């Protein structure tokens, strides 16, 4: 059975569109099961009816015409109950409904399985037999298994591939695709697929008509691409950090390699035209890297292919330079690279959408730095036909609409206008403190990671950098940065904010933040070698980082060092000792460094139960609600399948925070929150009511949270918290917060 299943799935995946895919399913299933009919009904979301979309055995003329409501016929019953039904004679069932035009009276045996995806019935798959018979258990199991595959395909089609939905039969609204929030904001624009033509694999062989001319055009493509990369890097310079530049340098280097250029030229001399010569040379080079034992070298294969695609674009046309970017460009791709972002002329890039990645991906960090809405992690889907299509990007809710209905566009236009008005209104708050109406001043910090963030953050009237994610400069490089490189980066950050404190977190790689040059493949990376666990095991990485931070602090004295993923007291003790050792070594070398405050992140549940002991070694705490939520609820923070379960307003999270903050305050240790929860205005109210004296968040949230805190008294916030603590579900807490914000005149924050 498994082999047949795999064959069917493979053929379905190769189908050009949904209608073709469903026809393959019905034909193959009918053949495999020896049935007389196989049909598939698909839910039309507009009418909630089930429409016959493909059949092998019934009259093909009725495809798209037979429709059943969810309370109609056996198909409707299966769809509603979401359970399979297996009948010896369908006509005897009370729900049986007869459609003479199908020629159905000849059939008795009837097996139907619902096509369910994430609790939603997407359709019903039916097999029928002329004879009276109940289908055997293994046949039922087979149909259910096939059904599970088709349900996912239907769901993807109804979402991302709206354009490939058949235009008759299922009037498909509306590619709503749920992904993950990447950067806040909403945008209405047009899709630009970064390089729609650069498919090396699609290049066909062709005899070179004029060998010399082919060689010359290839050499020109190399020169132009090198120039293009340099220009892109220069354009980015003003908008981006030094770290990003390193990526361009590698590409320019690869292009300068003689063997790559010579390989293509030799193939042209043998008679093939330049694009095919390039195709083969790139494949050959990428293969060498792929077969290398060293994982770092393996990863370089992708760089080689990236360069190949760029060269091909140059050769085939001048698409990448002459392409007219619409004024409302939304870049959509597997991953949207830095170079692609730089290609879009200033002011025309309005949104970024990636099939892969999460809020902590590079691209998302970059988008937040640039203030551009982004949605990540839409999942694998075919987007090749979507260039130029209208799209809405909702970076708050992590969703996009492709080819949206006019009503949806209208609603989002309203949101965009509203956002504009809100930003203008909030701008006045830059110079004001976050003080409650009864005079309690809350410190507001900003979370940063790249040097570019400094300019945005510095303009918001913040008190401190509550979280500097030191892994980001590590992630945008090709090798571990040396101590001196790190020193220079950290110095710029500390100097930019001095005398305000900057809390630098030591390297938090592992989990979903791997370093490209230091892969740590693990079955369960979030529970694995992450954060402090990794750095304590690698003093050769940890000590240079600590030394660089300490040296950068000389003469400024605004550094605080914080350790991620502390789960046990011993880890904190050892990390603290490492700081002492680094200071000692520096002193011996003649560099007297001021002692920084030392803090621990509270994000591993075990740490919440050890606050007393941790307080002996920590000068302050900062709660990482992003990880704490995922570990308390056992919900992967980046997995779209369980995204609806990931909620920092879950009663378990709120109670855990409440207790942790109380414990830390009892030990007289300052405690703050630097996870995304602090950036959520309603949640920020709950947090200050719990006794937090400061909050740290991404720059885009600072003014919204300031507005919120300035609109409530501490007494009000405490009353809201008391009610929230009695609630049983995250939804109820959210409703409470939304109501309170609305009543206080902050309803605009609820909308966005
Ligand atoms: C957190 O876990 O809440 C946090 C701030 O750190 P990160 O998101 O970088 O894991
Ligand atoms: Mg964390």
Short mmCIF file of C-alpha atoms in Angstrom, two decimals, residues 390-600:
data_model
loop_
_atom_site.label_atom_id
_atom_site.label_comp_id
_atom_site.label_asym_id
_atom_site.label_seq_id
_atom_site.Cartn_x
_atom_site.Cartn_y
_atom_site.Cartn_z
CA UNK A 390 -1.80 42.18 -5.69
CA UNK A 391 -0.99 41.29 -2.11
CA UNK A 392 -1.78 42.48 1.39
CA UNK A 393 0.88 41.98 4.05
CA UNK A 394 -0.32 42.01 7.64
CA UNK A 395 2.82 41.92 9.74
CA UNK A 396 0.85 42.14 12.99
CA UNK A 397 -1.06 38.94 12.52
CA UNK A 398 1.50 37.23 10.31
CA UNK A 399 -0.79 36.78 7.35
CA UNK A 400 -0.95 37.70 3.70
CA UNK A 401 -3.80 37.89 1.21
CA UNK A 402 -2.96 37.15 -2.39
CA UNK A 403 -5.43 38.51 -4.97
CA UNK A 404 -7.55 39.87 -2.12
CA UNK A 405 -11.24 40.53 -2.52
CA UNK A 406 -12.22 44.21 -2.81
CA UNK A 407 -13.80 44.13 0.66
CA UNK A 408 -10.54 42.92 2.19
CA UNK A 409 -8.58 45.60 0.34
CA UNK A 410 -11.00 48.20 1.60
CA UNK A 411 -10.61 47.02 5.18
CA UNK A 412 -6.83 47.09 4.93
CA UNK A 413 -6.83 50.53 3.27
CA UNK A 414 -8.62 51.69 6.37
CA UNK A 415 -5.95 50.06 8.55
CA UNK A 416 -3.11 51.63 6.56
CA UNK A 417 -4.71 55.08 6.89
CA UNK A 418 -5.26 54.46 10.54
CA UNK A 419 -1.63 53.43 11.01
CA UNK A 420 -0.44 56.62 9.35
CA UNK A 421 -2.61 58.76 11.62
CA UNK A 422 -1.54 56.81 14.68
CA UNK A 423 2.18 57.18 13.94
CA UNK A 424 1.78 60.91 13.44
CA UNK A 425 -0.07 61.18 16.74
CA UNK A 426 2.43 59.06 18.66
CA UNK A 427 5.42 61.00 17.35
CA UNK A 428 4.75 63.65 20.02
CA UNK A 429 5.46 61.08 22.74
CA UNK A 430 9.11 60.78 21.81
CA UNK A 431 10.21 63.33 24.35
CA UNK A 432 7.92 62.15 27.16
CA UNK A 433 8.43 59.48 29.82
CA UNK A 434 6.38 56.35 30.31
CA UNK A 435 4.71 57.54 33.51
CA UNK A 436 1.33 56.27 34.65
CA UNK A 437 -1.43 58.77 35.41
CA UNK A 438 -0.67 58.37 39.14
CA UNK A 439 3.00 59.14 38.66
CA UNK A 440 4.75 55.75 38.53
CA UNK A 441 7.58 55.99 36.04
CA UNK A 442 8.35 52.83 34.05
CA UNK A 443 11.71 52.52 32.32
CA UNK A 444 11.44 51.77 28.62
CA UNK A 445 14.22 49.98 26.80
CA UNK A 446 14.70 48.92 23.24
CA UNK A 447 15.84 45.58 21.81
CA UNK A 448 18.46 45.83 19.11
CA UNK A 449 20.74 43.48 17.20
CA UNK A 450 22.27 45.23 14.22
CA UNK A 451 24.11 48.51 14.13
CA UNK A 452 21.43 49.97 11.89
CA UNK A 453 18.91 49.60 14.69
CA UNK A 454 20.79 52.24 16.65
CA UNK A 455 19.52 55.14 14.55
CA UNK A 456 15.90 54.08 14.79
CA UNK A 457 16.11 53.34 18.51
CA UNK A 458 17.91 56.48 19.48
CA UNK A 459 15.05 58.63 18.30
CA UNK A 460 12.36 57.32 20.61
CA UNK A 461 13.23 58.74 24.00
CA UNK A 462 14.22 55.41 25.53
CA UNK A 463 16.02 54.88 28.82
CA UNK A 464 18.24 51.98 27.92
CA UNK A 465 18.99 49.11 25.59
CA UNK A 466 17.28 46.31 27.47
CA UNK A 467 18.50 43.60 25.09
CA UNK A 468 21.34 43.65 22.61
CA UNK A 469 21.15 40.32 20.77
CA UNK A 470 24.83 39.71 20.20
CA UNK A 471 24.21 36.70 17.97
CA UNK A 472 22.99 38.85 15.08
CA UNK A 473 26.41 40.20 14.13
CA UNK A 474 27.66 36.60 14.39
CA UNK A 475 24.88 35.38 12.11
CA UNK A 476 25.52 37.83 9.31
CA UNK A 477 29.14 36.77 8.86
CA UNK A 478 30.94 33.92 7.19
CA UNK A 479 33.26 33.05 10.07
CA UNK A 480 33.41 33.66 13.80
CA UNK A 481 34.23 37.32 14.32
CA UNK A 482 37.54 37.85 16.09
CA UNK A 483 37.73 39.60 19.44
CA UNK A 484 38.84 42.84 17.81
CA UNK A 485 35.91 42.82 15.33
CA UNK A 486 33.53 42.21 18.16
CA UNK A 487 35.13 44.94 20.22
CA UNK A 488 34.57 47.47 17.44
CA UNK A 489 30.91 46.52 17.05
CA UNK A 490 30.18 46.55 20.78
CA UNK A 491 32.02 49.82 21.25
CA UNK A 492 29.79 51.49 18.64
CA UNK A 493 26.68 50.24 20.42
CA UNK A 494 27.81 51.22 23.92
CA UNK A 495 29.03 54.62 22.75
CA UNK A 496 25.81 55.34 20.86
CA UNK A 497 23.70 55.03 24.01
CA UNK A 498 26.11 56.07 26.80
CA UNK A 499 25.51 56.99 29.55
CA UNK A 500 22.29 54.97 29.26
CA UNK A 501 22.80 51.31 30.17
CA UNK A 502 23.14 48.70 27.42
CA UNK A 503 22.36 45.10 28.37
CA UNK A 504 24.43 42.91 26.09
CA UNK A 505 23.35 39.33 25.97
CA UNK A 506 26.09 36.80 25.31
CA UNK A 507 25.82 34.60 22.24
CA UNK A 508 22.44 32.87 22.09
CA UNK A 509 22.89 30.55 19.13
CA UNK A 510 21.47 27.08 18.69
CA UNK A 511 17.75 26.41 18.60
CA UNK A 512 16.39 28.30 15.62
CA UNK A 513 19.41 30.57 15.40
CA UNK A 514 22.18 28.46 13.91
CA UNK A 515 25.42 30.00 12.77
CA UNK A 516 26.00 29.15 9.11
CA UNK A 517 29.65 28.36 9.83
CA UNK A 518 29.02 26.42 13.06
CA UNK A 519 26.20 23.99 12.41
CA UNK A 520 25.05 21.93 15.38
CA UNK A 521 22.60 19.45 13.90
CA UNK A 522 20.36 18.14 16.66
CA UNK A 523 17.10 16.22 16.81
CA UNK A 524 15.58 18.68 19.22
CA UNK A 525 17.49 21.92 18.90
CA UNK A 526 15.28 23.99 21.22
CA UNK A 527 16.01 21.54 24.00
CA UNK A 528 19.61 21.17 23.01
CA UNK A 529 22.93 22.91 22.89
CA UNK A 530 21.68 26.50 23.04
CA UNK A 531 22.72 29.79 24.57
CA UNK A 532 24.74 29.53 27.75
CA UNK A 533 24.96 25.72 27.47
CA UNK A 534 26.95 26.09 24.28
CA UNK A 535 29.13 29.01 25.30
CA UNK A 536 30.11 27.44 28.63
CA UNK A 537 31.27 24.39 26.68
CA UNK A 538 33.25 26.56 24.29
CA UNK A 539 35.48 28.96 26.25
CA UNK A 540 37.31 29.64 22.98
CA UNK A 541 34.12 31.33 21.76
CA UNK A 542 32.83 32.66 25.08
CA UNK A 543 35.95 34.34 26.47
CA UNK A 544 36.78 36.44 23.40
CA UNK A 545 33.20 37.69 23.44
CA UNK A 546 33.35 38.61 27.12
CA UNK A 547 36.74 40.25 26.64
CA UNK A 548 35.44 42.25 23.70
CA UNK A 549 32.44 43.45 25.72
CA UNK A 550 34.57 44.36 28.74
CA UNK A 551 37.11 46.25 26.65
CA UNK A 552 34.37 48.12 24.83
CA UNK A 553 33.09 49.32 28.19
CA UNK A 554 36.33 51.07 29.18
CA UNK A 555 35.68 54.75 29.71
CA UNK A 556 31.92 54.32 29.16
CA UNK A 557 30.87 52.03 32.01
CA UNK A 558 27.34 51.53 30.71
CA UNK A 559 27.67 47.80 29.97
CA UNK A 560 25.51 45.15 31.61
CA UNK A 561 26.14 41.53 30.66
CA UNK A 562 23.26 39.06 30.53
CA UNK A 563 23.29 35.29 29.98
CA UNK A 564 20.63 33.51 27.90
CA UNK A 565 18.99 30.16 28.66
CA UNK A 566 20.06 29.92 32.29
CA UNK A 567 18.35 26.84 33.71
CA UNK A 568 20.53 26.04 36.70
CA UNK A 569 22.43 27.99 39.32
CA UNK A 570 25.71 26.31 38.32
CA UNK A 571 25.46 27.75 34.85
CA UNK A 572 25.11 31.26 36.18
CA UNK A 573 27.98 30.73 38.62
CA UNK A 574 30.23 29.44 35.86
CA UNK A 575 29.25 32.26 33.51
CA UNK A 576 29.97 34.81 36.22
CA UNK A 577 33.35 33.22 36.86
CA UNK A 578 34.11 33.48 33.14
CA UNK A 579 33.49 37.25 33.33
CA UNK A 580 35.82 37.47 36.35
CA UNK A 581 38.45 35.47 34.49
CA UNK A 582 38.20 37.67 31.41
CA UNK A 583 38.56 40.78 33.57
CA UNK A 584 41.56 39.27 35.36
CA UNK A 585 43.27 38.39 32.09
CA UNK A 586 42.65 41.86 30.72
CA UNK A 587 44.04 43.41 33.90
CA UNK A 588 47.18 41.28 33.52
CA UNK A 589 47.46 42.62 29.98
CA UNK A 590 47.24 46.16 31.34
CA UNK A 591 43.57 46.84 30.57
CA UNK A 592 41.55 47.82 33.64
CA UNK A 593 37.89 47.25 32.83
CA UNK A 594 34.99 48.38 35.01
CA UNK A 595 32.93 45.56 36.49
CA UNK A 596 29.61 45.26 34.68
CA UNK A 597 26.32 44.29 36.33
CA UNK A 598 25.58 40.65 35.64
CA UNK A 599 22.12 39.40 34.81
CA UNK A 600 20.33 36.18 33.96
#
